[in-house]
Amino acid sequence: MYTATTPEFEVIKAGNALAREEVARFLARNGLGIDNDIEQFIAARYQRQLVACTGIAGNTLKCIAVDAGWRGTSLSLTLIHEAELLAAQNGEHQLFLFTRPDNVKSFRGCGFYPLVTIENCAALMENTPVGIHRYCSQLRRHHFVPGQNTGAIVMNANPFTLGHQYLIEHAASRCDWLHVFVVQEDVSAFSFKERFAMVKDGSRHLQNVTVHPGSAYIISRGTFPGYFLKDKQVIDKAYAAIDLMLFRSFIAPALNINHRFVGTEPFCPLTAEYNRAMHRWLEDEACSAARISVHEIERRTDGNNVPVSASAVRRLLDENKLTAASRMVPATTRAFLNKEVQHQPCLSEPMSAAV
């Protein structure tokens, strides 16, 4: 164990190919992979050798590793502190960390607090003990509406289609009040600002609907880490479990949500699996948090009996078929597309987080 000398720290930008490769090799020696969305690394060196590192991707710390010879020293604490300082310089003060459950105790010692732990799989931690409670308190203070049946939808709306509008209308008709959360991370073809505006405009005619900007507590699949989970199926299951249990344990109780609505998914196996995960994690009676009933609503179809999807709209727009795309969206979205979409070079997107 090294204790006599303090390592030196440096910032490595992800665009530095040689340094990134060195970090990748170090992580591999410690049984970890590397996530592609990392923007910067904090690296610790001792006698020029890499002995620890952590990656920063927006508001999330990832790819954290300490050489075996340095474990048990104060290096982990210093490493996390250096990463927090760099993140703060980037404007990120509320930080999250995904790790294995057996590392939770170590990261608690670094000032992170567990939010959700999925046994033998993954844990989500935050660098404050009050962040989630502050957010939920604000939700309840500003948006709580009493009622026996309160519903929720989480959507990406990339863009907002007639299918999305149908889902909201159907859910609103079955609830005293409906809360619609728009995924906030900008990992989609349309920006969050654009998507949020489309959802608000497209549901303005409904009197019992509140459209919320998503938050850091509604997790995007596009930013969920995979560096410590090697199997793709395990990564997807961990993502779904953490996202849904975060919703069930914190967000739903704040607004008394007891119903969750989602459209059926005939095209994407990944999203269809997420829908199945909803039933498991939101309806399980063994969970201490209140049960949430899951309702899968059959998707609206077009004139050819084909389910309307945002991906189909994006494909048509990529092919400059604006007229065909316009037939699959409400008038509020058409107005937006006519003004904005023609200026975007490509609307293909990475994997999204929700419908």
mmCIF file of C-alpha atoms in Angstrom:
data_model
loop_
_atom_site.group_PDB
_atom_site.id
_atom_site.type_symbol
_atom_site.label_atom_id
_atom_site.label_comp_id
_atom_site.label_asym_id
_atom_site.label_seq_id
_atom_site.Cartn_x
_atom_site.Cartn_y
_atom_site.Cartn_z
ATOM 1 C CA MET A 1 0.000 0.000 0.000
ATOM 2 C CA TYR A 2 1.358 3.398 -1.001
ATOM 3 C CA THR A 3 1.054 6.087 1.674
ATOM 4 C CA ALA A 4 4.222 8.169 1.642
ATOM 5 C CA THR A 5 3.570 10.374 -1.353
ATOM 6 C CA THR A 6 0.466 12.120 -2.664
ATOM 7 C CA PRO A 7 -0.236 11.438 -6.357
ATOM 8 C CA GLU A 8 -0.502 14.279 -8.816
ATOM 9 C CA PHE A 9 -3.824 14.953 -10.510
ATOM 10 C CA GLU A 10 -4.481 15.971 -14.094
ATOM 11 C CA VAL A 11 -7.470 16.595 -16.330
ATOM 12 C CA ILE A 12 -7.692 14.480 -19.482
ATOM 13 C CA LYS A 13 -10.154 15.491 -22.182
ATOM 14 C CA ALA A 14 -11.987 12.629 -23.855
ATOM 15 C CA GLY A 15 -10.834 13.887 -27.249
ATOM 16 C CA ASN A 16 -7.217 13.098 -26.366
ATOM 17 C CA ALA A 17 -7.037 9.700 -28.075
ATOM 18 C CA LEU A 18 -3.702 8.549 -26.610
ATOM 19 C CA ALA A 19 -4.606 9.515 -23.044
ATOM 20 C CA ARG A 20 -8.077 8.010 -23.410
ATOM 21 C CA GLU A 21 -6.539 4.729 -24.556
ATOM 22 C CA GLU A 22 -4.276 4.742 -21.493
ATOM 23 C CA VAL A 23 -7.329 5.273 -19.272
ATOM 24 C CA ALA A 24 -9.196 2.488 -21.086
ATOM 25 C CA ARG A 25 -6.328 0.062 -20.446
ATOM 26 C CA PHE A 26 -6.212 1.064 -16.770
ATOM 27 C CA LEU A 27 -9.958 0.537 -16.406
ATOM 28 C CA ALA A 28 -9.732 -2.832 -18.147
ATOM 29 C CA ARG A 29 -7.061 -3.951 -15.662
ATOM 30 C CA ASN A 30 -9.539 -3.110 -12.934
ATOM 31 C CA GLY A 31 -12.363 -5.031 -14.572
ATOM 32 C CA LEU A 32 -14.203 -1.993 -15.930
ATOM 33 C CA GLY A 33 -15.196 -0.692 -19.344
ATOM 34 C CA ILE A 34 -15.416 2.894 -20.560
ATOM 35 C CA ASP A 35 -18.582 4.836 -21.461
ATOM 36 C CA ASN A 36 -18.609 6.845 -24.669
ATOM 37 C CA ASP A 37 -20.335 9.927 -23.265
ATOM 38 C CA ILE A 38 -17.517 10.852 -20.882
ATOM 39 C CA GLU A 39 -16.248 14.360 -21.575
ATOM 40 C CA GLN A 40 -13.333 14.548 -19.125
ATOM 41 C CA PHE A 41 -11.311 12.361 -16.823
ATOM 42 C CA ILE A 42 -9.588 13.201 -13.568
ATOM 43 C CA ALA A 43 -6.459 11.043 -13.477
ATOM 44 C CA ALA A 44 -4.119 10.485 -10.543
ATOM 45 C CA ARG A 45 -0.477 9.609 -11.245
ATOM 46 C CA TYR A 46 2.291 8.358 -9.014
ATOM 47 C CA GLN A 47 5.770 8.321 -10.554
ATOM 48 C CA ARG A 48 4.075 8.947 -13.925
ATOM 49 C CA GLN A 49 1.959 5.802 -13.608
ATOM 50 C CA LEU A 50 -1.820 6.017 -13.667
ATOM 51 C CA VAL A 51 -3.109 4.883 -10.252
ATOM 52 C CA ALA A 52 -6.700 6.181 -10.225
ATOM 53 C CA CYS A 53 -9.272 7.874 -12.439
ATOM 54 C CA THR A 54 -12.867 8.960 -12.680
ATOM 55 C CA GLY A 55 -14.850 10.128 -15.684
ATOM 56 C CA ILE A 56 -17.273 13.043 -15.834
ATOM 57 C CA ALA A 57 -20.296 12.945 -18.147
ATOM 58 C CA GLY A 58 -22.440 15.991 -17.502
ATOM 59 C CA ASN A 59 -23.760 15.598 -13.957
ATOM 60 C CA THR A 60 -22.648 11.974 -13.575
ATOM 61 C CA LEU A 61 -19.381 10.472 -12.333
ATOM 62 C CA LYS A 62 -18.467 7.275 -14.162
ATOM 63 C CA CYS A 63 -15.600 4.866 -14.736
ATOM 64 C CA ILE A 64 -14.159 5.235 -11.243
ATOM 65 C CA ALA A 65 -11.180 3.008 -10.498
ATOM 66 C CA VAL A 66 -8.329 2.960 -7.987
ATOM 67 C CA ASP A 67 -5.264 0.761 -8.341
ATOM 68 C CA ALA A 68 -5.273 -2.135 -5.872
ATOM 69 C CA GLY A 69 -2.138 -0.856 -4.160
ATOM 70 C CA TRP A 70 -3.809 2.449 -3.320
ATOM 71 C CA ARG A 71 -7.090 1.121 -1.982
ATOM 72 C CA GLY A 72 -7.551 1.775 1.695
ATOM 73 C CA THR A 73 -5.759 5.129 1.482
ATOM 74 C CA SER A 74 -7.337 8.571 1.195
ATOM 75 C CA LEU A 75 -6.890 8.521 -2.586
ATOM 76 C CA SER A 76 -10.517 7.621 -3.339
ATOM 77 C CA LEU A 77 -11.766 10.541 -1.261
ATOM 78 C CA THR A 78 -9.328 12.954 -2.894
ATOM 79 C CA LEU A 79 -10.154 11.639 -6.368
ATOM 80 C CA ILE A 80 -13.885 12.221 -5.884
ATOM 81 C CA HIS A 81 -13.210 15.664 -4.409
ATOM 82 C CA GLU A 82 -11.133 16.626 -7.459
ATOM 83 C CA ALA A 83 -13.904 15.368 -9.749
ATOM 84 C CA GLU A 84 -16.501 17.445 -7.876
ATOM 85 C CA LEU A 85 -14.343 20.552 -8.213
ATOM 86 C CA LEU A 86 -13.970 20.013 -11.966
ATOM 87 C CA ALA A 87 -17.701 19.344 -12.362
ATOM 88 C CA ALA A 88 -18.447 22.553 -10.466
ATOM 89 C CA GLN A 89 -16.217 24.458 -12.899
ATOM 90 C CA ASN A 90 -18.380 22.968 -15.648
ATOM 91 C CA GLY A 91 -21.490 24.296 -13.891
ATOM 92 C CA GLU A 92 -22.566 20.929 -12.453
ATOM 93 C CA HIS A 93 -23.062 20.918 -8.670
ATOM 94 C CA GLN A 94 -25.692 18.213 -8.264
ATOM 95 C CA LEU A 95 -23.837 15.012 -9.097
ATOM 96 C CA PHE A 96 -24.859 11.396 -9.484
ATOM 97 C CA LEU A 97 -22.860 8.218 -9.373
ATOM 98 C CA PHE A 98 -23.772 4.710 -10.523
ATOM 99 C CA THR A 99 -21.872 1.825 -8.993
ATOM 100 C CA ARG A 100 -22.083 -1.758 -7.822
ATOM 101 C CA PRO A 101 -24.032 -2.266 -4.590
ATOM 102 C CA ASP A 102 -20.916 -3.517 -2.783
ATOM 103 C CA ASN A 103 -19.247 -0.122 -3.401
ATOM 104 C CA VAL A 104 -21.999 1.925 -1.768
ATOM 105 C CA LYS A 105 -20.304 2.016 1.632
ATOM 106 C CA SER A 106 -17.046 3.306 0.129
ATOM 107 C CA PHE A 107 -18.751 6.088 -1.799
ATOM 108 C CA ARG A 108 -20.775 7.095 1.250
ATOM 109 C CA GLY A 109 -17.435 7.878 2.791
ATOM 110 C CA CYS A 110 -16.834 10.207 -0.167
ATOM 111 C CA GLY A 111 -20.009 12.194 0.475
ATOM 112 C CA PHE A 112 -22.470 10.364 -1.790
ATOM 113 C CA TYR A 113 -25.822 9.048 -0.579
ATOM 114 C CA PRO A 114 -27.758 6.068 -1.996
ATOM 115 C CA LEU A 115 -31.064 6.754 -3.744
ATOM 116 C CA VAL A 116 -31.930 3.349 -5.194
ATOM 117 C CA THR A 117 -30.108 0.035 -4.885
ATOM 118 C CA ILE A 118 -30.991 -2.977 -7.018
ATOM 119 C CA GLU A 119 -29.616 -6.028 -5.241
ATOM 120 C CA ASN A 120 -26.649 -7.730 -6.936
ATOM 121 C CA CYS A 121 -26.875 -5.268 -9.828
ATOM 122 C CA ALA A 122 -26.438 -1.513 -9.460
ATOM 123 C CA ALA A 123 -26.930 1.465 -7.172
ATOM 124 C CA LEU A 124 -27.631 5.135 -7.857
ATOM 125 C CA MET A 125 -26.088 7.691 -5.484
ATOM 126 C CA GLU A 126 -26.202 11.495 -5.192
ATOM 127 C CA ASN A 127 -23.797 13.963 -3.584
ATOM 128 C CA THR A 128 -26.435 15.366 -1.239
ATOM 129 C CA PRO A 129 -28.792 13.718 1.256
ATOM 130 C CA VAL A 130 -31.606 16.180 0.516
ATOM 131 C CA GLY A 131 -31.671 16.618 -3.281
ATOM 132 C CA ILE A 132 -34.444 14.151 -4.103
ATOM 133 C CA HIS A 133 -36.491 15.258 -1.091
ATOM 134 C CA ARG A 134 -36.170 18.924 -2.074
ATOM 135 C CA TYR A 135 -37.302 18.129 -5.621
ATOM 136 C CA CYS A 136 -40.286 16.069 -4.461
ATOM 137 C CA SER A 137 -41.257 18.718 -1.921
ATOM 138 C CA GLN A 138 -41.349 21.312 -4.704
ATOM 139 C CA LEU A 139 -43.415 18.985 -6.885
ATOM 140 C CA ARG A 140 -45.957 18.511 -4.127
ATOM 141 C CA ARG A 141 -46.087 22.170 -3.134
ATOM 142 C CA HIS A 142 -46.643 23.451 -6.670
ATOM 143 C CA HIS A 143 -48.370 20.614 -8.533
ATOM 144 C CA PHE A 144 -50.238 18.323 -6.118
ATOM 145 C CA VAL A 145 -53.904 17.909 -7.054
ATOM 146 C CA PRO A 146 -56.133 15.813 -4.766
ATOM 147 C CA GLY A 147 -58.012 12.909 -6.320
ATOM 148 C CA GLN A 148 -58.598 9.173 -6.143
ATOM 149 C CA ASN A 149 -57.002 8.386 -9.505
ATOM 150 C CA THR A 150 -53.865 10.280 -10.414
ATOM 151 C CA GLY A 151 -51.962 9.185 -13.491
ATOM 152 C CA ALA A 152 -48.533 9.740 -14.990
ATOM 153 C CA ILE A 153 -46.841 9.401 -18.357
ATOM 154 C CA VAL A 154 -43.111 9.730 -19.029
ATOM 155 C CA MET A 155 -42.349 10.507 -22.657
ATOM 156 C CA ASN A 156 -39.523 11.615 -24.884
ATOM 157 C CA ALA A 157 -41.850 12.935 -27.640
ATOM 158 C CA ASN A 158 -39.189 13.144 -30.312
ATOM 159 C CA PRO A 159 -41.265 14.684 -31.904
ATOM 160 C CA PHE A 160 -44.750 14.831 -30.362
ATOM 161 C CA THR A 161 -47.066 12.765 -32.581
ATOM 162 C CA LEU A 162 -50.751 11.976 -32.843
ATOM 163 C CA GLY A 163 -49.841 8.787 -30.981
ATOM 164 C CA HIS A 164 -48.507 10.757 -28.016
ATOM 165 C CA GLN A 165 -51.558 13.007 -28.063
ATOM 166 C CA TYR A 166 -53.888 10.003 -28.157
ATOM 167 C CA LEU A 167 -52.098 8.427 -25.188
ATOM 168 C CA ILE A 168 -52.419 11.634 -23.134
ATOM 169 C CA GLU A 169 -56.077 12.087 -24.047
ATOM 170 C CA HIS A 170 -56.900 8.474 -23.210
ATOM 171 C CA ALA A 171 -55.063 8.602 -19.879
ATOM 172 C CA ALA A 172 -56.586 11.964 -18.946
ATOM 173 C CA SER A 173 -60.071 10.561 -19.553
ATOM 174 C CA ARG A 174 -59.397 7.843 -16.970
ATOM 175 C CA CYS A 175 -57.856 10.043 -14.276
ATOM 176 C CA ASP A 176 -58.855 12.876 -11.986
ATOM 177 C CA TRP A 177 -55.488 14.415 -12.894
ATOM 178 C CA LEU A 178 -52.643 13.411 -15.196
ATOM 179 C CA HIS A 179 -48.973 14.377 -14.868
ATOM 180 C CA VAL A 180 -46.856 14.174 -18.027
ATOM 181 C CA PHE A 181 -43.071 14.244 -17.605
ATOM 182 C CA VAL A 182 -40.917 15.078 -20.622
ATOM 183 C CA VAL A 183 -37.445 13.494 -20.506
ATOM 184 C CA GLN A 184 -35.027 16.362 -20.023
ATOM 185 C CA GLU A 185 -31.657 15.086 -21.244
ATOM 186 C CA ASP A 186 -30.678 16.312 -24.678
ATOM 187 C CA VAL A 187 -29.836 12.940 -26.219
ATOM 188 C CA SER A 188 -32.577 13.076 -28.853
ATOM 189 C CA ALA A 189 -32.942 14.516 -32.339
ATOM 190 C CA PHE A 190 -35.066 17.379 -31.022
ATOM 191 C CA SER A 191 -33.851 19.425 -28.056
ATOM 192 C CA PHE A 192 -35.604 19.267 -24.711
ATOM 193 C CA LYS A 193 -36.869 22.824 -25.177
ATOM 194 C CA GLU A 194 -38.451 21.871 -28.498
ATOM 195 C CA ARG A 195 -39.963 18.624 -27.213
ATOM 196 C CA PHE A 196 -41.355 20.249 -24.064
ATOM 197 C CA ALA A 197 -43.017 22.996 -26.112
ATOM 198 C CA MET A 198 -44.597 20.444 -28.451
ATOM 199 C CA VAL A 199 -46.047 18.409 -25.573
ATOM 200 C CA LYS A 200 -47.412 21.493 -23.803
ATOM 201 C CA ASP A 201 -48.975 22.863 -26.983
ATOM 202 C CA GLY A 202 -50.394 19.473 -27.961
ATOM 203 C CA SER A 203 -52.132 18.891 -24.613
ATOM 204 C CA ARG A 204 -53.242 22.439 -23.841
ATOM 205 C CA HIS A 205 -56.860 21.558 -24.669
ATOM 206 C CA LEU A 206 -57.043 19.154 -21.719
ATOM 207 C CA GLN A 207 -58.038 20.735 -18.411
ATOM 208 C CA ASN A 208 -56.724 18.021 -16.073
ATOM 209 C CA VAL A 209 -53.145 17.670 -17.354
ATOM 210 C CA THR A 210 -49.894 19.119 -16.027
ATOM 211 C CA VAL A 211 -46.822 18.882 -18.271
ATOM 212 C CA HIS A 212 -43.599 18.796 -16.276
ATOM 213 C CA PRO A 213 -40.034 19.292 -17.412
ATOM 214 C CA GLY A 214 -38.226 16.067 -16.644
ATOM 215 C CA SER A 215 -35.500 16.169 -14.032
ATOM 216 C CA ALA A 216 -32.262 14.418 -13.227
ATOM 217 C CA TYR A 217 -34.418 11.909 -11.350
ATOM 218 C CA ILE A 218 -36.048 10.671 -14.565
ATOM 219 C CA ILE A 219 -33.111 8.867 -16.107
ATOM 220 C CA SER A 220 -32.350 8.722 -19.800
ATOM 221 C CA ARG A 221 -31.270 5.373 -21.195
ATOM 222 C CA GLY A 222 -28.832 7.307 -23.347
ATOM 223 C CA THR A 223 -26.872 8.462 -20.284
ATOM 224 C CA PHE A 224 -27.163 5.310 -18.156
ATOM 225 C CA PRO A 225 -23.679 3.878 -17.542
ATOM 226 C CA GLY A 226 -22.542 0.459 -18.649
ATOM 227 C CA TYR A 227 -18.906 0.512 -17.586
ATOM 228 C CA PHE A 228 -19.337 -1.852 -14.634
ATOM 229 C CA LEU A 229 -22.076 -3.995 -16.214
ATOM 230 C CA LYS A 230 -20.604 -5.955 -19.100
ATOM 231 C CA ASP A 231 -23.734 -7.672 -20.402
ATOM 232 C CA LYS A 232 -26.034 -5.501 -22.542
ATOM 233 C CA GLN A 233 -29.157 -7.200 -21.213
ATOM 234 C CA VAL A 234 -28.024 -6.606 -17.628
ATOM 235 C CA ILE A 235 -27.408 -2.919 -18.426
ATOM 236 C CA ASP A 236 -30.923 -2.534 -19.840
ATOM 237 C CA LYS A 237 -32.513 -4.318 -16.876
ATOM 238 C CA ALA A 238 -30.523 -2.239 -14.384
ATOM 239 C CA TYR A 239 -31.521 0.966 -16.149
ATOM 240 C CA ALA A 240 -35.212 0.052 -16.083
ATOM 241 C CA ALA A 241 -35.137 -1.055 -12.452
ATOM 242 C CA ILE A 242 -33.392 2.070 -11.142
ATOM 243 C CA ASP A 243 -35.487 4.464 -13.232
ATOM 244 C CA LEU A 244 -38.776 2.844 -12.225
ATOM 245 C CA MET A 245 -37.944 2.416 -8.530
ATOM 246 C CA LEU A 246 -36.817 6.040 -8.343
ATOM 247 C CA PHE A 247 -40.223 6.998 -9.757
ATOM 248 C CA ARG A 248 -42.155 4.666 -7.460
ATOM 249 C CA SER A 249 -40.259 5.495 -4.266
ATOM 250 C CA PHE A 250 -40.040 9.274 -4.576
ATOM 251 C CA ILE A 251 -41.845 11.018 -7.455
ATOM 252 C CA ALA A 252 -45.135 9.103 -7.352
ATOM 253 C CA PRO A 253 -45.739 9.568 -3.600
ATOM 254 C CA ALA A 254 -45.115 13.318 -3.910
ATOM 255 C CA LEU A 255 -48.059 13.673 -6.319
ATOM 256 C CA ASN A 256 -50.140 10.720 -5.110
ATOM 257 C CA ILE A 257 -49.676 9.007 -8.490
ATOM 258 C CA ASN A 258 -51.213 5.536 -8.534
ATOM 259 C CA HIS A 259 -51.482 4.884 -12.287
ATOM 260 C CA ARG A 260 -48.824 4.863 -15.004
ATOM 261 C CA PHE A 261 -49.786 4.876 -18.673
ATOM 262 C CA VAL A 262 -47.687 3.789 -21.646
ATOM 263 C CA GLY A 263 -48.329 2.984 -25.278
ATOM 264 C CA THR A 264 -47.819 -0.535 -26.579
ATOM 265 C CA GLU A 265 -44.526 -1.023 -28.399
ATOM 266 C CA PRO A 266 -44.788 -3.086 -31.620
ATOM 267 C CA PHE A 267 -41.456 -2.004 -33.140
ATOM 268 C CA CYS A 268 -38.624 -1.676 -30.605
ATOM 269 C CA PRO A 269 -37.818 -4.788 -28.512
ATOM 270 C CA LEU A 270 -35.880 -2.655 -26.017
ATOM 271 C CA THR A 271 -38.839 -0.385 -25.305
ATOM 272 C CA ALA A 272 -41.193 -3.375 -25.190
ATOM 273 C CA GLU A 273 -38.934 -4.903 -22.525
ATOM 274 C CA TYR A 274 -39.071 -1.646 -20.566
ATOM 275 C CA ASN A 275 -42.868 -1.831 -20.656
ATOM 276 C CA ARG A 276 -42.684 -5.325 -19.191
ATOM 277 C CA ALA A 277 -40.295 -4.067 -16.526
ATOM 278 C CA MET A 278 -42.914 -1.478 -15.536
ATOM 279 C CA HIS A 279 -45.276 -4.230 -14.430
ATOM 280 C CA ARG A 280 -42.563 -5.863 -12.350
ATOM 281 C CA TRP A 281 -41.128 -2.811 -10.591
ATOM 282 C CA LEU A 282 -44.258 -0.670 -10.239
ATOM 283 C CA GLU A 283 -46.843 -3.336 -9.410
ATOM 284 C CA ASP A 284 -44.847 -5.675 -7.140
ATOM 285 C CA GLU A 285 -46.778 -5.955 -3.882
ATOM 286 C CA ALA A 286 -43.650 -6.894 -1.918
ATOM 287 C CA CYS A 287 -42.167 -3.407 -2.343
ATOM 288 C CA SER A 288 -42.573 -1.049 0.624
ATOM 289 C CA ALA A 289 -43.571 1.843 -1.676
ATOM 290 C CA ALA A 290 -47.210 2.096 -2.748
ATOM 291 C CA ARG A 291 -48.210 0.044 -5.782
ATOM 292 C CA ILE A 292 -48.707 1.800 -9.128
ATOM 293 C CA SER A 293 -51.051 0.210 -11.667
ATOM 294 C CA VAL A 294 -49.577 0.011 -15.170
ATOM 295 C CA HIS A 295 -51.850 0.480 -18.202
ATOM 296 C CA GLU A 296 -50.575 -0.339 -21.696
ATOM 297 C CA ILE A 297 -52.714 1.533 -24.212
ATOM 298 C CA GLU A 298 -52.930 0.250 -27.777
ATOM 299 C CA ARG A 299 -51.180 2.693 -30.070
ATOM 300 C CA ARG A 300 -53.088 4.895 -32.467
ATOM 301 C CA THR A 301 -52.676 3.780 -36.081
ATOM 302 C CA ASP A 302 -52.531 5.706 -39.337
ATOM 303 C CA GLY A 303 -54.817 5.267 -42.377
ATOM 304 C CA ASN A 304 -52.981 2.056 -43.284
ATOM 305 C CA ASN A 305 -53.466 0.567 -39.812
ATOM 306 C CA VAL A 306 -49.770 1.080 -38.996
ATOM 307 C CA PRO A 307 -49.015 2.302 -35.446
ATOM 308 C CA VAL A 308 -47.959 5.949 -35.361
ATOM 309 C CA SER A 309 -44.408 6.382 -34.051
ATOM 310 C CA ALA A 310 -41.959 9.224 -33.579
ATOM 311 C CA SER A 311 -39.258 7.165 -35.289
ATOM 312 C CA ALA A 312 -41.406 6.944 -38.433
ATOM 313 C CA VAL A 313 -41.876 10.719 -38.391
ATOM 314 C CA ARG A 314 -38.128 11.277 -38.051
ATOM 315 C CA ARG A 315 -37.444 8.865 -40.907
ATOM 316 C CA LEU A 316 -39.846 10.714 -43.187
ATOM 317 C CA LEU A 317 -38.263 14.024 -42.249
ATOM 318 C CA ASP A 318 -34.797 12.640 -43.018
ATOM 319 C CA GLU A 319 -36.170 11.761 -46.453
ATOM 320 C CA ASN A 320 -37.548 15.315 -46.840
ATOM 321 C CA LYS A 321 -41.116 13.965 -46.882
ATOM 322 C CA LEU A 322 -42.548 16.731 -44.743
ATOM 323 C CA THR A 323 -46.108 16.299 -46.018
ATOM 324 C CA ALA A 324 -46.195 12.605 -45.106
ATOM 325 C CA ALA A 325 -44.616 13.311 -41.720
ATOM 326 C CA SER A 326 -47.137 16.076 -41.044
ATOM 327 C CA ARG A 327 -50.024 13.624 -41.342
ATOM 328 C CA MET A 328 -48.702 11.762 -38.261
ATOM 329 C CA VAL A 329 -48.514 14.767 -35.929
ATOM 330 C CA PRO A 330 -51.077 17.209 -34.472
ATOM 331 C CA ALA A 331 -51.454 20.720 -35.859
ATOM 332 C CA THR A 332 -49.381 22.136 -32.993
ATOM 333 C CA THR A 333 -46.427 20.003 -34.012
ATOM 334 C CA ARG A 334 -46.935 20.678 -37.715
ATOM 335 C CA ALA A 335 -46.557 24.379 -37.065
ATOM 336 C CA PHE A 336 -43.293 23.677 -35.287
ATOM 337 C CA LEU A 337 -42.010 21.380 -38.034
ATOM 338 C CA ASN A 338 -42.768 23.926 -40.731
ATOM 339 C CA LYS A 339 -40.689 26.529 -38.910
ATOM 340 C CA GLU A 340 -37.847 24.496 -37.493
ATOM 341 C CA VAL A 341 -37.320 21.007 -38.874
ATOM 342 C CA GLN A 342 -36.241 21.998 -42.365
ATOM 343 C CA HIS A 343 -33.160 23.645 -40.834
ATOM 344 C CA GLN A 344 -31.959 20.447 -39.137
ATOM 345 C CA PRO A 345 -29.550 18.337 -41.229
ATOM 346 C CA CYS A 346 -30.488 14.962 -39.785
ATOM 347 C CA LEU A 347 -33.144 13.799 -37.356
ATOM 348 C CA SER A 348 -31.901 10.299 -36.702
ATOM 349 C CA GLU A 349 -31.325 9.855 -33.002
ATOM 350 C CA PRO A 350 -29.489 7.648 -30.508
ATOM 351 C CA MET A 351 -31.442 5.310 -28.294
ATOM 352 C CA SER A 352 -34.115 7.265 -26.430
ATOM 353 C CA ALA A 353 -35.388 6.837 -22.931
ATOM 354 C CA ALA A 354 -39.126 6.613 -23.405
ATOM 355 C CA VAL A 355 -41.908 6.950 -25.974
#
